[in-house]
PDB file of C-alpha atoms in Angstrom:
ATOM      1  CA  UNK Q  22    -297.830 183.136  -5.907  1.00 44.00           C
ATOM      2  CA  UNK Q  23    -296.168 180.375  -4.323  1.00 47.00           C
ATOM      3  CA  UNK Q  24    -293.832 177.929  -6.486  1.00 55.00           C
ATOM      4  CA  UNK Q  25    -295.550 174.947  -7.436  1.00 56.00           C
ATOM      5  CA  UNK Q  26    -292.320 173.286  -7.447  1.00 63.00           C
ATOM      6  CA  UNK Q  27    -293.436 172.161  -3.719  1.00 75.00           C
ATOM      7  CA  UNK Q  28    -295.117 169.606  -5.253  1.00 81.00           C
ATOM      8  CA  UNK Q  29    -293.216 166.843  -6.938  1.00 83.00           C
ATOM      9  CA  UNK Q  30    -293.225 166.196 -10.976  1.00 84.00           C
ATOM     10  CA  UNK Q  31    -294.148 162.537  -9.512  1.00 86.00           C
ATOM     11  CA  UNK Q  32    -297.688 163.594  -8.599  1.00 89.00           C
ATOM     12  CA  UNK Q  33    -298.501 164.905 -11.792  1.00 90.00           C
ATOM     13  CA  UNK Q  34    -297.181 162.212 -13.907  1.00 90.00           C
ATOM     14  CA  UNK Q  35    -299.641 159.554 -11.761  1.00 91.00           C
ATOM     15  CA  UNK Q  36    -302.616 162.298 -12.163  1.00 93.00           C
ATOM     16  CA  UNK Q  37    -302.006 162.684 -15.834  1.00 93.00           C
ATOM     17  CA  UNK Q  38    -301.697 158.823 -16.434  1.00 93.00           C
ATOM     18  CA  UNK Q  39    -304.845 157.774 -14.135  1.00 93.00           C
ATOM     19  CA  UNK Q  40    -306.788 160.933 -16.072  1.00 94.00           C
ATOM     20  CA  UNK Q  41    -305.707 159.019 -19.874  1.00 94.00           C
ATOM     21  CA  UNK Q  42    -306.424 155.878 -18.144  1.00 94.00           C
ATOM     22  CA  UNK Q  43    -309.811 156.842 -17.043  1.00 94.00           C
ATOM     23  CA  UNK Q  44    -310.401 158.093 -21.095  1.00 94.00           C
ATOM     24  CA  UNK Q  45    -309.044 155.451 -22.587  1.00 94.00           C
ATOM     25  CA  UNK Q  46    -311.819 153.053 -19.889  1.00 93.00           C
ATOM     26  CA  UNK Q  47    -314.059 155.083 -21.542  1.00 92.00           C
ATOM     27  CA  UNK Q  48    -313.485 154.734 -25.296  1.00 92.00           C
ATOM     28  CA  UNK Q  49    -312.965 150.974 -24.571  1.00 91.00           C
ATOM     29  CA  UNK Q  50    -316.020 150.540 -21.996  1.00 89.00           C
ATOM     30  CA  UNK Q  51    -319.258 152.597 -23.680  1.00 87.00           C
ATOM     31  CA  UNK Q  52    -321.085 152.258 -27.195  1.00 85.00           C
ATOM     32  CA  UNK Q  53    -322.358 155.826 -27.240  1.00 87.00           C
ATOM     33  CA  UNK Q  54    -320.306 158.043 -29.565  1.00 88.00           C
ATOM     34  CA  UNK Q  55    -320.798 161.135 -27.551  1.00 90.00           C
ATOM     35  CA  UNK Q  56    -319.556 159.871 -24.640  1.00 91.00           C
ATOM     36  CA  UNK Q  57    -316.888 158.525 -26.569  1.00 91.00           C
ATOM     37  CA  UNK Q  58    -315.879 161.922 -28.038  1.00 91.00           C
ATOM     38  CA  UNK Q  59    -315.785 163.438 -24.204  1.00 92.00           C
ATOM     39  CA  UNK Q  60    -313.499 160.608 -23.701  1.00 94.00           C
ATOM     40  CA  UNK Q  61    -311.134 161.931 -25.893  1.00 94.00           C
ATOM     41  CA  UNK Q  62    -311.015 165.212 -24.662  1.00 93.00           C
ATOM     42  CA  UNK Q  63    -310.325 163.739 -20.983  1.00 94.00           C
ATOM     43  CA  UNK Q  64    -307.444 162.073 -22.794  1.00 94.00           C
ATOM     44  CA  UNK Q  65    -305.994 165.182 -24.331  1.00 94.00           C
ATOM     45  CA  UNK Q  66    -306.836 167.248 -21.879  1.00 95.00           C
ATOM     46  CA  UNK Q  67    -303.874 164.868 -19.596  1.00 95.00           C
ATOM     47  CA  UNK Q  68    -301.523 165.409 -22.321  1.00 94.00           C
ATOM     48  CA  UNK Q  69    -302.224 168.973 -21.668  1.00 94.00           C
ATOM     49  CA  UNK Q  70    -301.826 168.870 -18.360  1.00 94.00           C
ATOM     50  CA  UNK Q  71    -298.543 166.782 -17.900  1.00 93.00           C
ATOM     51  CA  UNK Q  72    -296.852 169.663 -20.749  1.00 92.00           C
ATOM     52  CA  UNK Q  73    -297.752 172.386 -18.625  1.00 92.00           C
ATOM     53  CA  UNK Q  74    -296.676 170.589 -15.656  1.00 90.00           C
ATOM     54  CA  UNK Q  75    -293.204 169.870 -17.396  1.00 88.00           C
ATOM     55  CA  UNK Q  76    -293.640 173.599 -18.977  1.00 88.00           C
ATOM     56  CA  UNK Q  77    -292.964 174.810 -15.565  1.00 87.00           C
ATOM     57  CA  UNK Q  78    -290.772 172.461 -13.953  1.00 85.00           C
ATOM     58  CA  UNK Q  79    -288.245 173.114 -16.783  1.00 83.00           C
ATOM     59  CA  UNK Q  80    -289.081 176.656 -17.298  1.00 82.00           C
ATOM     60  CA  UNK Q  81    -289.562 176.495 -21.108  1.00 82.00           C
ATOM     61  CA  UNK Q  82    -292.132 178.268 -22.365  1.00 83.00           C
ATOM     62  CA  UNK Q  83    -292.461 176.093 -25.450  1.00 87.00           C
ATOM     63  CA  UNK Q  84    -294.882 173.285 -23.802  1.00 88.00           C
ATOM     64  CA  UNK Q  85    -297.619 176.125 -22.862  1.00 89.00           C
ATOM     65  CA  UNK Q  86    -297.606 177.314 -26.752  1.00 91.00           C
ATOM     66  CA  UNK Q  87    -298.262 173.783 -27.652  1.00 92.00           C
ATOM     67  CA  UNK Q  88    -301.134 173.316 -25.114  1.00 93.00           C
ATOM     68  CA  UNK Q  89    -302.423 176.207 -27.083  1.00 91.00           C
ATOM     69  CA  UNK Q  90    -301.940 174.028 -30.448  1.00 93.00           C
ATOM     70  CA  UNK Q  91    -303.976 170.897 -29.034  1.00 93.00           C
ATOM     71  CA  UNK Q  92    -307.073 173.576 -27.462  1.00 92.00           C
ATOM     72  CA  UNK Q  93    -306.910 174.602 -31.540  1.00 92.00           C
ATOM     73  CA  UNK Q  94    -307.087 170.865 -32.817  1.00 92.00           C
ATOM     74  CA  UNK Q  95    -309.757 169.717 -30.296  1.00 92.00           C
ATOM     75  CA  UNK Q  96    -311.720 172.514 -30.758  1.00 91.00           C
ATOM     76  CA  UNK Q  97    -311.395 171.499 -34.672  1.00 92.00           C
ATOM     77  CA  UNK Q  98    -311.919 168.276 -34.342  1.00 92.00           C
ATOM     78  CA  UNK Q  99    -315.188 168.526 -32.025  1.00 92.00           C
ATOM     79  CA  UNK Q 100    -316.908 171.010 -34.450  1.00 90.00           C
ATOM     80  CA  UNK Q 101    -316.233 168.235 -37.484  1.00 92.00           C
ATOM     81  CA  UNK Q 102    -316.730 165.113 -35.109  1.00 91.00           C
ATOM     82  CA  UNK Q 103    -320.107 166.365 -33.619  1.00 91.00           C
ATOM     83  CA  UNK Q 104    -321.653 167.430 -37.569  1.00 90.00           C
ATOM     84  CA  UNK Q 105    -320.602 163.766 -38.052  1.00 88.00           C
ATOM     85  CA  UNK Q 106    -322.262 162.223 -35.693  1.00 88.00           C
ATOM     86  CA  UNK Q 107    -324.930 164.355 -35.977  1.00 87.00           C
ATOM     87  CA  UNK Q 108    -325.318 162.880 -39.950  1.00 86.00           C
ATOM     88  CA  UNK Q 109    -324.781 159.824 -38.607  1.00 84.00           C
ATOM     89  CA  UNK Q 110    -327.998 159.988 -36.102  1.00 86.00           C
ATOM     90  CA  UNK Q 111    -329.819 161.137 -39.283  1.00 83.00           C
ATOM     91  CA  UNK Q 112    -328.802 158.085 -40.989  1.00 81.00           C
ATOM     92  CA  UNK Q 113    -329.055 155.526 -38.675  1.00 80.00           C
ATOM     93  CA  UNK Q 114    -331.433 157.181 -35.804  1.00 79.00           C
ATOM     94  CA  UNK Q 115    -329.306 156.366 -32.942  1.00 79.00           C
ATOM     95  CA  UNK Q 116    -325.709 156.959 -32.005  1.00 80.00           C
ATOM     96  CA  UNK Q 117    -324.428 153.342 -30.732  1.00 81.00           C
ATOM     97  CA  UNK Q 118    -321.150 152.633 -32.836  1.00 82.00           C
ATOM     98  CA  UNK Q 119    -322.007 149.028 -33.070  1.00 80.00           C
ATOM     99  CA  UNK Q 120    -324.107 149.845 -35.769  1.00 79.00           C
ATOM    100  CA  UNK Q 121    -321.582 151.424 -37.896  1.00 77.00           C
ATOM    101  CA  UNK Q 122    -319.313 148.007 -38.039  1.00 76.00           C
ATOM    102  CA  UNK Q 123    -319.421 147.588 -41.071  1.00 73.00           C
ATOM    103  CA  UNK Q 124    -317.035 150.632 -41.594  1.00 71.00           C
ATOM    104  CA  UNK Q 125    -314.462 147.441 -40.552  1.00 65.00           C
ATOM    105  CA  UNK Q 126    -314.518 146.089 -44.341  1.00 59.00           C
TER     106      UNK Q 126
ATOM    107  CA  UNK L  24    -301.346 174.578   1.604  1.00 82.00           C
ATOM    108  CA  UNK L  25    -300.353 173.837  -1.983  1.00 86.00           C
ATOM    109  CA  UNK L  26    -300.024 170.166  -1.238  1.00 89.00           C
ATOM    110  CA  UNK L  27    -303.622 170.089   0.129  1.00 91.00           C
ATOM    111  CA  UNK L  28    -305.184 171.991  -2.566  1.00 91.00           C
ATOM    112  CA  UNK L  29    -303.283 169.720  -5.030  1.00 92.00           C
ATOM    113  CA  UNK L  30    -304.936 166.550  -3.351  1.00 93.00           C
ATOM    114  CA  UNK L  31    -308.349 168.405  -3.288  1.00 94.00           C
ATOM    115  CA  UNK L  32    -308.150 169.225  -7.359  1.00 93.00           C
ATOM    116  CA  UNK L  33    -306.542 166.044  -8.664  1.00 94.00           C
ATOM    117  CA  UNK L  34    -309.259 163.907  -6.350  1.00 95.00           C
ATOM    118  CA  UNK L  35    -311.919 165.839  -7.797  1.00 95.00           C
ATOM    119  CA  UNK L  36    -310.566 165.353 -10.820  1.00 95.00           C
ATOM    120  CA  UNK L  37    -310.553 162.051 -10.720  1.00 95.00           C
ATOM    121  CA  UNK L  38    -313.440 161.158  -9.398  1.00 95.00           C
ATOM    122  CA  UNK L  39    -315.777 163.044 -11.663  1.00 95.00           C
ATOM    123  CA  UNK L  40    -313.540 161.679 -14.747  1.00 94.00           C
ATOM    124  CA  UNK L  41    -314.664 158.143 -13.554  1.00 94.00           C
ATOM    125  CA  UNK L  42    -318.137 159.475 -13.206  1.00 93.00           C
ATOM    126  CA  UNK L  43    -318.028 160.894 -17.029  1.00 92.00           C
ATOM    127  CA  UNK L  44    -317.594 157.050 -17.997  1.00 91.00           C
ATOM    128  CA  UNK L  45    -320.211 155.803 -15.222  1.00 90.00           C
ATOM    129  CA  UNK L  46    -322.674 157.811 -15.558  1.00 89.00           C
ATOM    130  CA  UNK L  47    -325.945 156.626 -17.716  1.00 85.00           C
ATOM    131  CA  UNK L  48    -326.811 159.721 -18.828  1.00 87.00           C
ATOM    132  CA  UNK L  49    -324.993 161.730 -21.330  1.00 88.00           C
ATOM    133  CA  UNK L  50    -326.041 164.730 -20.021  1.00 89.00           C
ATOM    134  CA  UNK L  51    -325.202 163.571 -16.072  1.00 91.00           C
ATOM    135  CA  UNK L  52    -321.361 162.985 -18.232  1.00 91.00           C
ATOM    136  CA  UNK L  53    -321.209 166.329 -19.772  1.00 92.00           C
ATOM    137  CA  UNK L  54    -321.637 168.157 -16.375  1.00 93.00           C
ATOM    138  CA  UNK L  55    -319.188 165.925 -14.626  1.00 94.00           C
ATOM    139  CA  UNK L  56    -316.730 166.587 -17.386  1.00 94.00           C
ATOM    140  CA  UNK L  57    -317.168 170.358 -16.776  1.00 94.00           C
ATOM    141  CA  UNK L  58    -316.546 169.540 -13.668  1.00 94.00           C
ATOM    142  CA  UNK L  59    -313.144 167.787 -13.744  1.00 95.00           C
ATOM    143  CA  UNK L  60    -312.332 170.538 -16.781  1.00 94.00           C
ATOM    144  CA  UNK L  61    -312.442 173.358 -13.997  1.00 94.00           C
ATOM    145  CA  UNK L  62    -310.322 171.144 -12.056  1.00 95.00           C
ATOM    146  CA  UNK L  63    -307.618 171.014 -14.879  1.00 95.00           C
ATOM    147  CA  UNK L  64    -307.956 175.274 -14.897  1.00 94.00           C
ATOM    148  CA  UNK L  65    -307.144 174.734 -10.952  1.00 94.00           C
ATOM    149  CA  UNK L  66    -303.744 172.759 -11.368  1.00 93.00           C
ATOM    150  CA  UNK L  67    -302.963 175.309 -14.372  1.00 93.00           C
ATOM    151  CA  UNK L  68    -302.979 177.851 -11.682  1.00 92.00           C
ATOM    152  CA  UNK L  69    -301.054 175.710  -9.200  1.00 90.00           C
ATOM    153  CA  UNK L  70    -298.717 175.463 -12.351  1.00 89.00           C
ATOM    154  CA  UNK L  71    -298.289 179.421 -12.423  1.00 86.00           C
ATOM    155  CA  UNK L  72    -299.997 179.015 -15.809  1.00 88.00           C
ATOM    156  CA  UNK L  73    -302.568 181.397 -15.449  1.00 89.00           C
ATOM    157  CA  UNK L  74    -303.364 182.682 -18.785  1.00 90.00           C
ATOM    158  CA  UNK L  75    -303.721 178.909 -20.153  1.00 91.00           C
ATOM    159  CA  UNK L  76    -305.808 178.621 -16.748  1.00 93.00           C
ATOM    160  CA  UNK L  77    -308.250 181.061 -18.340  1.00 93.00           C
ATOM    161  CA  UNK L  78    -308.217 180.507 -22.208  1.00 92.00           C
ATOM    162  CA  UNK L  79    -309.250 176.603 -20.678  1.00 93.00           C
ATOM    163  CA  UNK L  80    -311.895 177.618 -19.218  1.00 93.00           C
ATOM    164  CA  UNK L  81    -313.374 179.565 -21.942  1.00 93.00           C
ATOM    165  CA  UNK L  82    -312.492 177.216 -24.795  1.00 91.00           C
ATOM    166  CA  UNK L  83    -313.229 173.932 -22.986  1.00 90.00           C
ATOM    167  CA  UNK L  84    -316.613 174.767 -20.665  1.00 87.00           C
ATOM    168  CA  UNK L  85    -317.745 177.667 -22.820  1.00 88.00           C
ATOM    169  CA  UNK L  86    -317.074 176.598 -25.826  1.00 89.00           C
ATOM    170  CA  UNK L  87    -316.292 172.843 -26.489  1.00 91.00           C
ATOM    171  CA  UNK L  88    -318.948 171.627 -23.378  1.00 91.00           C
ATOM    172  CA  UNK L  89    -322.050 173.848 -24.969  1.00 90.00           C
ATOM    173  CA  UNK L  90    -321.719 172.068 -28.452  1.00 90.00           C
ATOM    174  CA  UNK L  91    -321.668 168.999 -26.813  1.00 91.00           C
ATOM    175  CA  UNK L  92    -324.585 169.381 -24.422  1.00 90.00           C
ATOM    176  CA  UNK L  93    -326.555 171.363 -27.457  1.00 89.00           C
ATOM    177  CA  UNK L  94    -325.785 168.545 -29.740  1.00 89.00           C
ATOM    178  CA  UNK L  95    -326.979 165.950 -27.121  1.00 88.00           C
ATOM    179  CA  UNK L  96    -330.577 167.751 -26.681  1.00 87.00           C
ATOM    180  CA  UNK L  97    -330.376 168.745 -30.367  1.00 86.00           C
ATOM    181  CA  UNK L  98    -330.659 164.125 -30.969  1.00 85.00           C
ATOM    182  CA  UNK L  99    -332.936 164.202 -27.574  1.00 79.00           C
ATOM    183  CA  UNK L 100    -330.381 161.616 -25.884  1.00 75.00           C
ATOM    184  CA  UNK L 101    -331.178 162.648 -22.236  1.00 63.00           C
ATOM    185  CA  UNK L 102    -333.158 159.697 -21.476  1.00 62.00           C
ATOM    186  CA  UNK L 103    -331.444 156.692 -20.121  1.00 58.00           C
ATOM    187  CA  UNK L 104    -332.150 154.056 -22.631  1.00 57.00           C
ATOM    188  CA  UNK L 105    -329.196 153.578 -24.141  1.00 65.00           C
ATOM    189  CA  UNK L 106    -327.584 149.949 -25.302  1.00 65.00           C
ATOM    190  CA  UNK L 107    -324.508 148.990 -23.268  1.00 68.00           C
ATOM    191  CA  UNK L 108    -321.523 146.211 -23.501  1.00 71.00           C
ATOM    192  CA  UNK L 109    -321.229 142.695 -22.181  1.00 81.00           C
ATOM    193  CA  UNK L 110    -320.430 142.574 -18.820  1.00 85.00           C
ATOM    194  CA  UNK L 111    -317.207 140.197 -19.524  1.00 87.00           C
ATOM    195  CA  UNK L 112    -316.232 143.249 -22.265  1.00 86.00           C
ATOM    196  CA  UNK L 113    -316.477 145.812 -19.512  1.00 87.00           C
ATOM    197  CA  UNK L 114    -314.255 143.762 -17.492  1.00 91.00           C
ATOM    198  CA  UNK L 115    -311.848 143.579 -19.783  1.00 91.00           C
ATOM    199  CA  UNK L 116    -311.781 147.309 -20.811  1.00 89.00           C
ATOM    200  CA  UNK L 117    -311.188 147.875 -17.330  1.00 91.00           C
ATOM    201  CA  UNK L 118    -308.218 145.599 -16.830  1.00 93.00           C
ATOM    202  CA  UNK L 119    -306.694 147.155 -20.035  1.00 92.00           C
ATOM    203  CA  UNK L 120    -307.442 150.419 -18.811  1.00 91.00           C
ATOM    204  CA  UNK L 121    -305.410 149.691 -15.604  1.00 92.00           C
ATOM    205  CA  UNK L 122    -302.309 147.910 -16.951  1.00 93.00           C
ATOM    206  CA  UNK L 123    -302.322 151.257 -19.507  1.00 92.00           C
ATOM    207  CA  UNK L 124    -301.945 153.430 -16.139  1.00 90.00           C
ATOM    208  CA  UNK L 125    -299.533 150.955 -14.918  1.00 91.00           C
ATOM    209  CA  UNK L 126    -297.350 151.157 -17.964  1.00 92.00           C
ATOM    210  CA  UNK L 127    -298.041 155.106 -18.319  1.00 89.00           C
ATOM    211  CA  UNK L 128    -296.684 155.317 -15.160  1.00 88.00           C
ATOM    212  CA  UNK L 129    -293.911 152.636 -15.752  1.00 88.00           C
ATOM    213  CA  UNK L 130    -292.513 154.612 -18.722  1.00 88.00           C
ATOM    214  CA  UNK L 131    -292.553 157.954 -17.165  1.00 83.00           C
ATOM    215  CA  UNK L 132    -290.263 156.496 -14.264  1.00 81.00           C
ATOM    216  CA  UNK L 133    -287.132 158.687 -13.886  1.00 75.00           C
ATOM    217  CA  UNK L 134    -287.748 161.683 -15.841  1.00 73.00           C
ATOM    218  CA  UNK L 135    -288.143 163.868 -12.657  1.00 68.00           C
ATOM    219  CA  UNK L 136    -284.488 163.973 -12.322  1.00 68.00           C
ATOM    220  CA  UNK L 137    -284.710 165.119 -15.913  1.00 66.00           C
ATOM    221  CA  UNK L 138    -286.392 168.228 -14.605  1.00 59.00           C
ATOM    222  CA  UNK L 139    -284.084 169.750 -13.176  1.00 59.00           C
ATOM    223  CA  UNK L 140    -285.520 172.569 -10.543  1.00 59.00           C
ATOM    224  CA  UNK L 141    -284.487 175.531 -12.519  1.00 58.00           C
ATOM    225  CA  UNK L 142    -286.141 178.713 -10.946  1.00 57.00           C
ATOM    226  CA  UNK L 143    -283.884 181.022 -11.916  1.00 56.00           C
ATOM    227  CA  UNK L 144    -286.676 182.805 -14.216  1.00 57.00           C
ATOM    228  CA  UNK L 145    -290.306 183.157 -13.177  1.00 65.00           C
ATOM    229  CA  UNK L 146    -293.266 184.000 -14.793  1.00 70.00           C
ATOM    230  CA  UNK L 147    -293.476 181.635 -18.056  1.00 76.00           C
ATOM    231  CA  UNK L 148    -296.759 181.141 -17.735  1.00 75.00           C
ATOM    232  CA  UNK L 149    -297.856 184.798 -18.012  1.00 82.00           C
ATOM    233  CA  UNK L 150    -299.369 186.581 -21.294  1.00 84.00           C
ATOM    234  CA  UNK L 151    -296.098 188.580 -22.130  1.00 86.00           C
ATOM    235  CA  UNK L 152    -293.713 185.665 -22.386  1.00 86.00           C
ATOM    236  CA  UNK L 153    -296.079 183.381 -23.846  1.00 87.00           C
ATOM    237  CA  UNK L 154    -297.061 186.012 -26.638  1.00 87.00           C
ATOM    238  CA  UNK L 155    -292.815 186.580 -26.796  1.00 87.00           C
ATOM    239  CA  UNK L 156    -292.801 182.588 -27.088  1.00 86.00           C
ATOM    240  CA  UNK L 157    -295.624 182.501 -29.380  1.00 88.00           C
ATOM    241  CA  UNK L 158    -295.067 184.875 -32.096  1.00 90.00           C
ATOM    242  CA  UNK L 159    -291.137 184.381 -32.396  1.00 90.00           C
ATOM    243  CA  UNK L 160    -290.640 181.185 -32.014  1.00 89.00           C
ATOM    244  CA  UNK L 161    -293.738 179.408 -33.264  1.00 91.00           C
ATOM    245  CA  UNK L 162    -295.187 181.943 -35.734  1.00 92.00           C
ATOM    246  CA  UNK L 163    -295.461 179.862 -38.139  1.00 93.00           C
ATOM    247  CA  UNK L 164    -297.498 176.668 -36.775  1.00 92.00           C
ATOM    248  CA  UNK L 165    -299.547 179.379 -35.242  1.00 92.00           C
ATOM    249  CA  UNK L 166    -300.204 180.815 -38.811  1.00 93.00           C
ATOM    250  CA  UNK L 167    -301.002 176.626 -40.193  1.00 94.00           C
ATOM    251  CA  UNK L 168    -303.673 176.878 -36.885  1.00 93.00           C
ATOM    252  CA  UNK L 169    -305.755 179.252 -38.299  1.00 93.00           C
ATOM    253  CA  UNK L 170    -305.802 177.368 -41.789  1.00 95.00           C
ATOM    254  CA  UNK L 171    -306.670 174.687 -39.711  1.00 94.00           C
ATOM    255  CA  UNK L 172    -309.640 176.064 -37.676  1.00 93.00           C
ATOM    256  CA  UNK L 173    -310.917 177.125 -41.159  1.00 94.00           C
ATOM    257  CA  UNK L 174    -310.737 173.868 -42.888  1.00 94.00           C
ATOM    258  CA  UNK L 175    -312.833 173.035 -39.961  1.00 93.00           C
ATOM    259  CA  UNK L 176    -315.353 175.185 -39.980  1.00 92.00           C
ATOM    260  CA  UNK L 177    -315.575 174.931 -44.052  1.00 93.00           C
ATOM    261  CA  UNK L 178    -315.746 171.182 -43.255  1.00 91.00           C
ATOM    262  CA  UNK L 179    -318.320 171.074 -40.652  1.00 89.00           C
ATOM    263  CA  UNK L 180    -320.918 173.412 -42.436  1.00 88.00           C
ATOM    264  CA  UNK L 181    -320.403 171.316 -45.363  1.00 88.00           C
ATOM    265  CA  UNK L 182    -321.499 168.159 -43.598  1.00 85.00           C
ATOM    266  CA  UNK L 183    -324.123 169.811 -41.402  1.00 76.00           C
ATOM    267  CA  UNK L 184    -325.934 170.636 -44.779  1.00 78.00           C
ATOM    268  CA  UNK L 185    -329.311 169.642 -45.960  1.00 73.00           C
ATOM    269  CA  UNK L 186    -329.062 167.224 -48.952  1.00 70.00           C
ATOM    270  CA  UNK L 187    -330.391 167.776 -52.315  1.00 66.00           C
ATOM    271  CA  UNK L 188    -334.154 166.625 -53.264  1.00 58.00           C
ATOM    272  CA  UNK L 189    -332.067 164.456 -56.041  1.00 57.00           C
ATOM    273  CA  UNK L 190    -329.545 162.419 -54.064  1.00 58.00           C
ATOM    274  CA  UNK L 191    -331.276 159.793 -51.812  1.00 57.00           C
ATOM    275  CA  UNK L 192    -329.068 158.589 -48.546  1.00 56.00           C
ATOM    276  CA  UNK L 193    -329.078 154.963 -48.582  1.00 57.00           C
ATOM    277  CA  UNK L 194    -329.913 154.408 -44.461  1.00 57.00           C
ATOM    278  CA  UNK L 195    -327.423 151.915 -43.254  1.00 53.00           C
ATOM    279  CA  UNK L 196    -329.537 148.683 -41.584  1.00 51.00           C
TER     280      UNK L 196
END
């Protein structure tokens, strides 16, 4: 395997950042909650990335364990989000958040 | 060669990210999500982070992607008729979206000459010093995750459930 250190820490910072950017576009830009949901993932899944990315450059195995720790939570949190939305639909018979405003008051 | 491949991956990556948003149809955004997750598993490899490389894969496309594609044919949402935002709010969430990248980016500034090139050990990323890492170090928290994934799965079936004959759901609207 070759080192990855080749490649500057500088890369992965901008390719982590564009990556949240591009989820947090996404939460702001649609009304569909499932889309909104994958959103999220795109967003942790560049935290994940830039750990591992530091994980290596500083040789400290701690920041892989705790990529593990965020696959647990967003596997959690998808199985509970999804049977939420999926009452919701029932409810409601669509999936557009606008509808649920008045969770504001 | 690692340079290129790092281009190829992160411009894949990107660009089916931005489709994920684009795209009309949720199930078009699923498959370009799978998409840019196998191009995360890539630059885990680059990252001599196989292991994680692999448990991505299976967690994230095999697991995490099928509940959301089932759940999106389970409400019959692959047809494009869905509503969608002003034109002058999808401008805006745009412009926020790049001045978020810009301070991202901004803040991160200067923390590659906190890491330090130290290559004195290799081989982090492997199963034997992640285990080592793992259950020494952070037995505990890995303990609380199992709680966790339980409290989940006791908390999803519970909301999944059929109602009682007696208790009518007001329908909101």
């Amino acid at each position: 395997m070759t080192t990855p250190l080749s490649i500057p820490i500088d890369y992965y910072i901008w390719l982590a950042a564009a990556l949240f950017s591009i989820g947090v576009l996404g939460v702001l830009y649609r009304r569909n909650a499932i889309i909104i949901f994958m959103c999220i993932e795109l967003m942790l899944n560049a935290v994940n990335l830039l750990m591992v990315a530091f994980s290596t450059y500083l040789n400290d195995g701690a920041g892989q364990v705790f990529v593990f720790f965020i696959m647990a939570v967003a596997a959690a949190e998808v199985a509970v989000g999804l049977a939420i939305l999926i009452l919701m639909y029932r409810n409601t018979k669509s999936t557009d958040i606008n509808i649920l405003n008045r969770l504001k008051w | 060669m690692t340079l290129n491949i790092f281009y190829f991956l992160s411009f894949l990556a990107v660009l089916s990210a931005l489709m994920v948003v684009l795209s009309k149809n949720p199930v078009y955004s699923v498959l370009y999500l799978i998409i840019t997750f196998f191009c995360i598993a890539g630059h885990y490899v680059l990252l001599d982070a196989q292991f994680l490389a692999v448990v991505h894969v299976i967690v994230y496309a095999g697991a995490i992607m099928v509940l959301f594609l089932y759940v999106i044919m389970l409400l019959n949402l692959n047809r494009e008729s869905e509503p969608h935002k002003s034109t002058f709010l999808k401008i805006a969430a745009t412009i926020c979206a790049g001045l978020l990248m810009i301070l991202l980016v901004g803040s991160l500034k200067g923390t590659e000459v906190i890491a330090a090139k130290d290559t004195t050990t290799q081989g982090i990323g492997y199963v034997k010093s992640l285990g080592q890492t793992m259950f020494t170090e952070f037995l505990l928290p890995f303990e609380i995750t199992s709680l966790l994934l339980l409290a989940a799965m006791v908390g999803a079936v519970m909301i999944g459930k059929p109602r009682h004959k007696g208790e009518k759901v007001e329908p909101l609207d």
